[in-house]
Amino acid sequence: TGSRAREVGQALHALSQAVDAADRGDSDAVLDLLVPFEEVVGKLRRARQLLAVAKTAQAARRRAEAESGLHSARQAAVHDPIEDVRRLLAAVDRRALTGEGRAEADALDAQLRRREEVAERQARMAVLEAAGDLPGARGQAALIPKMREKALL
C-alpha cells in the first residue's frame, strides 16, 4: 500500500542518516533515527548492527554517569549534610549501575538512614534536657554511640 511504501522510504532515509550519525560517533542520533522504524529496518543486517552498537554505547554512557554520580554521593557522605548526599544519591540512575554498584548505592542509602536516626535521637535528647528530664536525656545519649558506630560516623 501507499502508506507502507512511504514508511519504508522514511525508514531507508532514516537508515541513511543513521549511518552518517554512526560515522560521527553520535549514538543518540542513531537511536533517535532508527528506533521509530525498528520494525521496518530491523530486518536489515546493517540497521541491526547500528542499533546494537548505539544501544551498547548508550548503556555504557549511562553506567559511567551513574557510577560518577554514586562516587560523588560517596564523597559527599564524608562531610556534607545528609540532605545534600540524599540529593546526589537520588540523581543516580540505579538501573544503569552494575549489581555491585546498586549494592553500594543501597549501602550508602542505609548509612544515611542510620545517620538520620542518630540526628533524630540527638534532637530528642536535647528536647529532654531542655525540659529537665535528665534521666530520659541520658537514656537517649546512651544509645547514640552504638548508633554512630552502625552509621559509620
PDB file of C-alpha atoms in Angstrom:
ATOM      1  CA  THR A   1       0.000   0.000   0.000  1.00  0.00           C
ATOM      2  CA  GLY A   2       0.969   3.625  -0.315  1.00  0.00           C
ATOM      3  CA  SER A   3       1.363   4.207   3.410  1.00  0.00           C
ATOM      4  CA  ARG A   4       3.604   1.149   3.759  1.00  0.00           C
ATOM      5  CA  ALA A   5       5.764   2.301   0.850  1.00  0.00           C
ATOM      6  CA  ARG A   6       6.008   5.745   2.426  1.00  0.00           C
ATOM      7  CA  GLU A   7       7.011   4.176   5.757  1.00  0.00           C
ATOM      8  CA  VAL A   8       9.692   2.053   4.056  1.00  0.00           C
ATOM      9  CA  GLY A   9      11.006   5.127   2.239  1.00  0.00           C
ATOM     10  CA  GLN A  10      11.160   7.093   5.502  1.00  0.00           C
ATOM     11  CA  ALA A  11      12.859   4.165   7.200  1.00  0.00           C
ATOM     12  CA  LEU A  12      15.511   3.916   4.487  1.00  0.00           C
ATOM     13  CA  HIS A  13      16.112   7.661   4.688  1.00  0.00           C
ATOM     14  CA  ALA A  14      16.453   7.343   8.478  1.00  0.00           C
ATOM     15  CA  LEU A  15      18.879   4.457   7.976  1.00  0.00           C
ATOM     16  CA  SER A  16      20.994   6.578   5.652  1.00  0.00           C
ATOM     17  CA  GLN A  17      21.074   9.387   8.205  1.00  0.00           C
ATOM     18  CA  ALA A  18      21.834   6.882  10.970  1.00  0.00           C
ATOM     19  CA  VAL A  19      24.881   5.630   9.044  1.00  0.00           C
ATOM     20  CA  ASP A  20      26.148   9.222   8.899  1.00  0.00           C
ATOM     21  CA  ALA A  21      25.428   9.708  12.601  1.00  0.00           C
ATOM     22  CA  ALA A  22      27.275   6.479  13.421  1.00  0.00           C
ATOM     23  CA  ASP A  23      30.256   7.684  11.404  1.00  0.00           C
ATOM     24  CA  ARG A  24      30.246  10.825  13.604  1.00  0.00           C
ATOM     25  CA  GLY A  25      30.003   8.661  16.745  1.00  0.00           C
ATOM     26  CA  ASP A  26      26.558  10.053  17.631  1.00  0.00           C
ATOM     27  CA  SER A  27      24.828   7.005  19.092  1.00  0.00           C
ATOM     28  CA  ASP A  28      21.935   9.085  20.433  1.00  0.00           C
ATOM     29  CA  ALA A  29      21.136  10.286  16.913  1.00  0.00           C
ATOM     30  CA  VAL A  30      21.356   6.713  15.615  1.00  0.00           C
ATOM     31  CA  LEU A  31      18.787   5.603  18.160  1.00  0.00           C
ATOM     32  CA  ASP A  32      16.556   8.629  17.580  1.00  0.00           C
ATOM     33  CA  LEU A  33      16.558   7.901  13.865  1.00  0.00           C
ATOM     34  CA  LEU A  34      16.178   4.122  13.857  1.00  0.00           C
ATOM     35  CA  VAL A  35      14.077   3.193  16.874  1.00  0.00           C
ATOM     36  CA  PRO A  36      10.865   4.603  15.363  1.00  0.00           C
ATOM     37  CA  PHE A  37      11.459   2.403  12.309  1.00  0.00           C
ATOM     38  CA  GLU A  38      12.959  -0.591  14.102  1.00  0.00           C
ATOM     39  CA  GLU A  39      10.212  -2.916  12.906  1.00  0.00           C
ATOM     40  CA  VAL A  40      10.919  -1.981   9.286  1.00  0.00           C
ATOM     41  CA  VAL A  41      14.714  -1.644   9.283  1.00  0.00           C
ATOM     42  CA  GLY A  42      15.288  -4.345  11.893  1.00  0.00           C
ATOM     43  CA  LYS A  43      15.287  -6.896   9.103  1.00  0.00           C
ATOM     44  CA  LEU A  44      18.396  -5.296   7.628  1.00  0.00           C
ATOM     45  CA  ARG A  45      21.732  -6.516   8.999  1.00  0.00           C
ATOM     46  CA  ARG A  46      23.335  -3.042   8.842  1.00  0.00           C
ATOM     47  CA  ALA A  47      20.443  -1.486  10.774  1.00  0.00           C
ATOM     48  CA  ARG A  48      20.649  -4.199  13.448  1.00  0.00           C
ATOM     49  CA  GLN A  49      24.395  -3.569  13.771  1.00  0.00           C
ATOM     50  CA  LEU A  50      23.913   0.183  14.090  1.00  0.00           C
ATOM     51  CA  LEU A  51      21.198  -0.268  16.704  1.00  0.00           C
ATOM     52  CA  ALA A  52      23.264  -2.758  18.702  1.00  0.00           C
ATOM     53  CA  VAL A  53      26.352  -0.533  18.733  1.00  0.00           C
ATOM     54  CA  ALA A  54      24.316   2.561  19.619  1.00  0.00           C
ATOM     55  CA  LYS A  55      22.430   0.786  22.419  1.00  0.00           C
ATOM     56  CA  THR A  56      25.687  -0.557  23.830  1.00  0.00           C
ATOM     57  CA  ALA A  57      27.284   2.894  23.725  1.00  0.00           C
ATOM     58  CA  GLN A  58      24.239   4.473  25.355  1.00  0.00           C
ATOM     59  CA  ALA A  59      24.211   1.859  28.127  1.00  0.00           C
ATOM     60  CA  ALA A  60      27.933   2.367  28.752  1.00  0.00           C
ATOM     61  CA  ARG A  61      27.465   6.136  28.939  1.00  0.00           C
ATOM     62  CA  ARG A  62      24.541   5.787  31.360  1.00  0.00           C
ATOM     63  CA  ARG A  63      26.538   3.371  33.502  1.00  0.00           C
ATOM     64  CA  ALA A  64      29.510   5.768  33.586  1.00  0.00           C
ATOM     65  CA  GLU A  65      27.232   8.686  34.532  1.00  0.00           C
ATOM     66  CA  ALA A  66      25.580   6.618  37.260  1.00  0.00           C
ATOM     67  CA  GLU A  67      28.942   5.459  38.619  1.00  0.00           C
ATOM     68  CA  SER A  68      30.195   9.050  38.640  1.00  0.00           C
ATOM     69  CA  GLY A  69      27.074  10.192  40.478  1.00  0.00           C
ATOM     70  CA  LEU A  70      27.452   7.405  43.026  1.00  0.00           C
ATOM     71  CA  HIS A  71      31.101   8.350  43.521  1.00  0.00           C
ATOM     72  CA  SER A  72      30.076  11.972  44.139  1.00  0.00           C
ATOM     73  CA  ALA A  73      27.459  10.863  46.663  1.00  0.00           C
ATOM     74  CA  ARG A  74      30.005   8.660  48.465  1.00  0.00           C
ATOM     75  CA  GLN A  75      32.476  11.556  48.604  1.00  0.00           C
ATOM     76  CA  ALA A  76      29.788  13.937  49.858  1.00  0.00           C
ATOM     77  CA  ALA A  77      28.788  11.456  52.568  1.00  0.00           C
ATOM     78  CA  VAL A  78      32.110  12.094  54.293  1.00  0.00           C
ATOM     79  CA  HIS A  79      31.475  15.759  55.169  1.00  0.00           C
ATOM     80  CA  ASP A  80      28.341  17.138  53.540  1.00  0.00           C
ATOM     81  CA  PRO A  81      24.882  17.411  55.118  1.00  0.00           C
ATOM     82  CA  ILE A  82      22.667  14.355  54.740  1.00  0.00           C
ATOM     83  CA  GLU A  83      20.216  16.278  52.555  1.00  0.00           C
ATOM     84  CA  ASP A  84      22.955  17.061  50.030  1.00  0.00           C
ATOM     85  CA  VAL A  85      24.060  13.433  49.917  1.00  0.00           C
ATOM     86  CA  ARG A  86      20.431  12.298  49.513  1.00  0.00           C
ATOM     87  CA  ARG A  87      20.002  14.703  46.580  1.00  0.00           C
ATOM     88  CA  LEU A  88      23.123  13.348  44.876  1.00  0.00           C
ATOM     89  CA  LEU A  89      22.111   9.747  45.508  1.00  0.00           C
ATOM     90  CA  ALA A  90      18.573  10.360  44.228  1.00  0.00           C
ATOM     91  CA  ALA A  91      20.016  11.608  40.932  1.00  0.00           C
ATOM     92  CA  VAL A  92      21.827   8.296  40.337  1.00  0.00           C
ATOM     93  CA  ASP A  93      20.107   6.045  37.786  1.00  0.00           C
ATOM     94  CA  ARG A  94      20.430   2.800  39.734  1.00  0.00           C
ATOM     95  CA  ARG A  95      19.161   0.767  36.775  1.00  0.00           C
ATOM     96  CA  ALA A  96      22.303   1.772  34.873  1.00  0.00           C
ATOM     97  CA  LEU A  97      24.618   0.517  37.637  1.00  0.00           C
ATOM     98  CA  THR A  98      26.083  -2.955  37.825  1.00  0.00           C
ATOM     99  CA  GLY A  99      24.852  -5.243  40.598  1.00  0.00           C
ATOM    100  CA  GLU A 100      27.854  -4.195  42.672  1.00  0.00           C
ATOM    101  CA  GLY A 101      27.070  -0.526  42.078  1.00  0.00           C
ATOM    102  CA  ARG A 102      23.433  -0.995  43.111  1.00  0.00           C
ATOM    103  CA  ALA A 103      24.605  -2.746  46.274  1.00  0.00           C
ATOM    104  CA  GLU A 104      26.918   0.211  47.028  1.00  0.00           C
ATOM    105  CA  ALA A 105      24.054   2.661  46.458  1.00  0.00           C
ATOM    106  CA  ASP A 106      21.823   0.624  48.767  1.00  0.00           C
ATOM    107  CA  ALA A 107      24.555   0.521  51.422  1.00  0.00           C
ATOM    108  CA  LEU A 108      25.024   4.287  51.214  1.00  0.00           C
ATOM    109  CA  ASP A 109      21.262   4.746  51.497  1.00  0.00           C
ATOM    110  CA  ALA A 110      21.217   2.551  54.621  1.00  0.00           C
ATOM    111  CA  GLN A 111      24.136   4.519  56.092  1.00  0.00           C
ATOM    112  CA  LEU A 112      22.239   7.760  55.527  1.00  0.00           C
ATOM    113  CA  ARG A 113      19.139   6.344  57.254  1.00  0.00           C
ATOM    114  CA  ARG A 114      21.260   5.417  60.280  1.00  0.00           C
ATOM    115  CA  ARG A 115      22.799   8.912  60.332  1.00  0.00           C
ATOM    116  CA  GLU A 116      19.295  10.376  60.246  1.00  0.00           C
ATOM    117  CA  GLU A 117      18.298   8.154  63.170  1.00  0.00           C
ATOM    118  CA  VAL A 118      21.297   9.423  65.163  1.00  0.00           C
ATOM    119  CA  ALA A 119      20.356  13.024  64.400  1.00  0.00           C
ATOM    120  CA  GLU A 120      16.760  12.378  65.483  1.00  0.00           C
ATOM    121  CA  ARG A 121      17.957  10.753  68.711  1.00  0.00           C
ATOM    122  CA  GLN A 122      20.221  13.734  69.406  1.00  0.00           C
ATOM    123  CA  ALA A 123      17.313  16.097  68.837  1.00  0.00           C
ATOM    124  CA  ARG A 124      15.121  14.088  71.256  1.00  0.00           C
ATOM    125  CA  MET A 125      17.924  14.174  73.794  1.00  0.00           C
ATOM    126  CA  ALA A 126      18.156  17.971  73.516  1.00  0.00           C
ATOM    127  CA  VAL A 127      14.399  18.329  73.986  1.00  0.00           C
ATOM    128  CA  LEU A 128      14.502  16.117  77.089  1.00  0.00           C
ATOM    129  CA  GLU A 129      17.435  18.077  78.512  1.00  0.00           C
ATOM    130  CA  ALA A 130      15.649  21.367  77.876  1.00  0.00           C
ATOM    131  CA  ALA A 131      12.568  20.001  79.642  1.00  0.00           C
ATOM    132  CA  GLY A 132      14.690  18.990  82.631  1.00  0.00           C
ATOM    133  CA  ASP A 133      14.263  15.252  82.043  1.00  0.00           C
ATOM    134  CA  LEU A 134      17.909  14.366  82.610  1.00  0.00           C
ATOM    135  CA  PRO A 135      17.323  10.605  83.117  1.00  0.00           C
ATOM    136  CA  GLY A 136      15.443  10.489  79.794  1.00  0.00           C
ATOM    137  CA  ALA A 137      18.187  12.519  78.099  1.00  0.00           C
ATOM    138  CA  ARG A 138      20.853  10.175  79.474  1.00  0.00           C
ATOM    139  CA  GLY A 139      18.860   7.208  78.171  1.00  0.00           C
ATOM    140  CA  GLN A 140      18.841   8.719  74.699  1.00  0.00           C
ATOM    141  CA  ALA A 141      22.526   9.645  74.985  1.00  0.00           C
ATOM    142  CA  ALA A 142      23.462   6.078  75.936  1.00  0.00           C
ATOM    143  CA  LEU A 143      22.118   4.784  72.623  1.00  0.00           C
ATOM    144  CA  ILE A 144      23.929   7.284  70.408  1.00  0.00           C
ATOM    145  CA  PRO A 145      27.475   5.789  70.450  1.00  0.00           C
ATOM    146  CA  LYS A 146      26.222   2.409  69.218  1.00  0.00           C
ATOM    147  CA  MET A 147      24.060   4.102  66.588  1.00  0.00           C
ATOM    148  CA  ARG A 148      27.030   6.170  65.408  1.00  0.00           C
ATOM    149  CA  GLU A 149      29.138   3.049  65.135  1.00  0.00           C
ATOM    150  CA  LYS A 150      26.491   1.395  62.972  1.00  0.00           C
ATOM    151  CA  ALA A 151      26.197   4.524  60.853  1.00  0.00           C
ATOM    152  CA  LEU A 152      29.968   4.519  60.282  1.00  0.00           C
ATOM    153  CA  LEU A 153      30.226   8.079  61.558  1.00  0.00           C
TER     154      LEU A 153
END
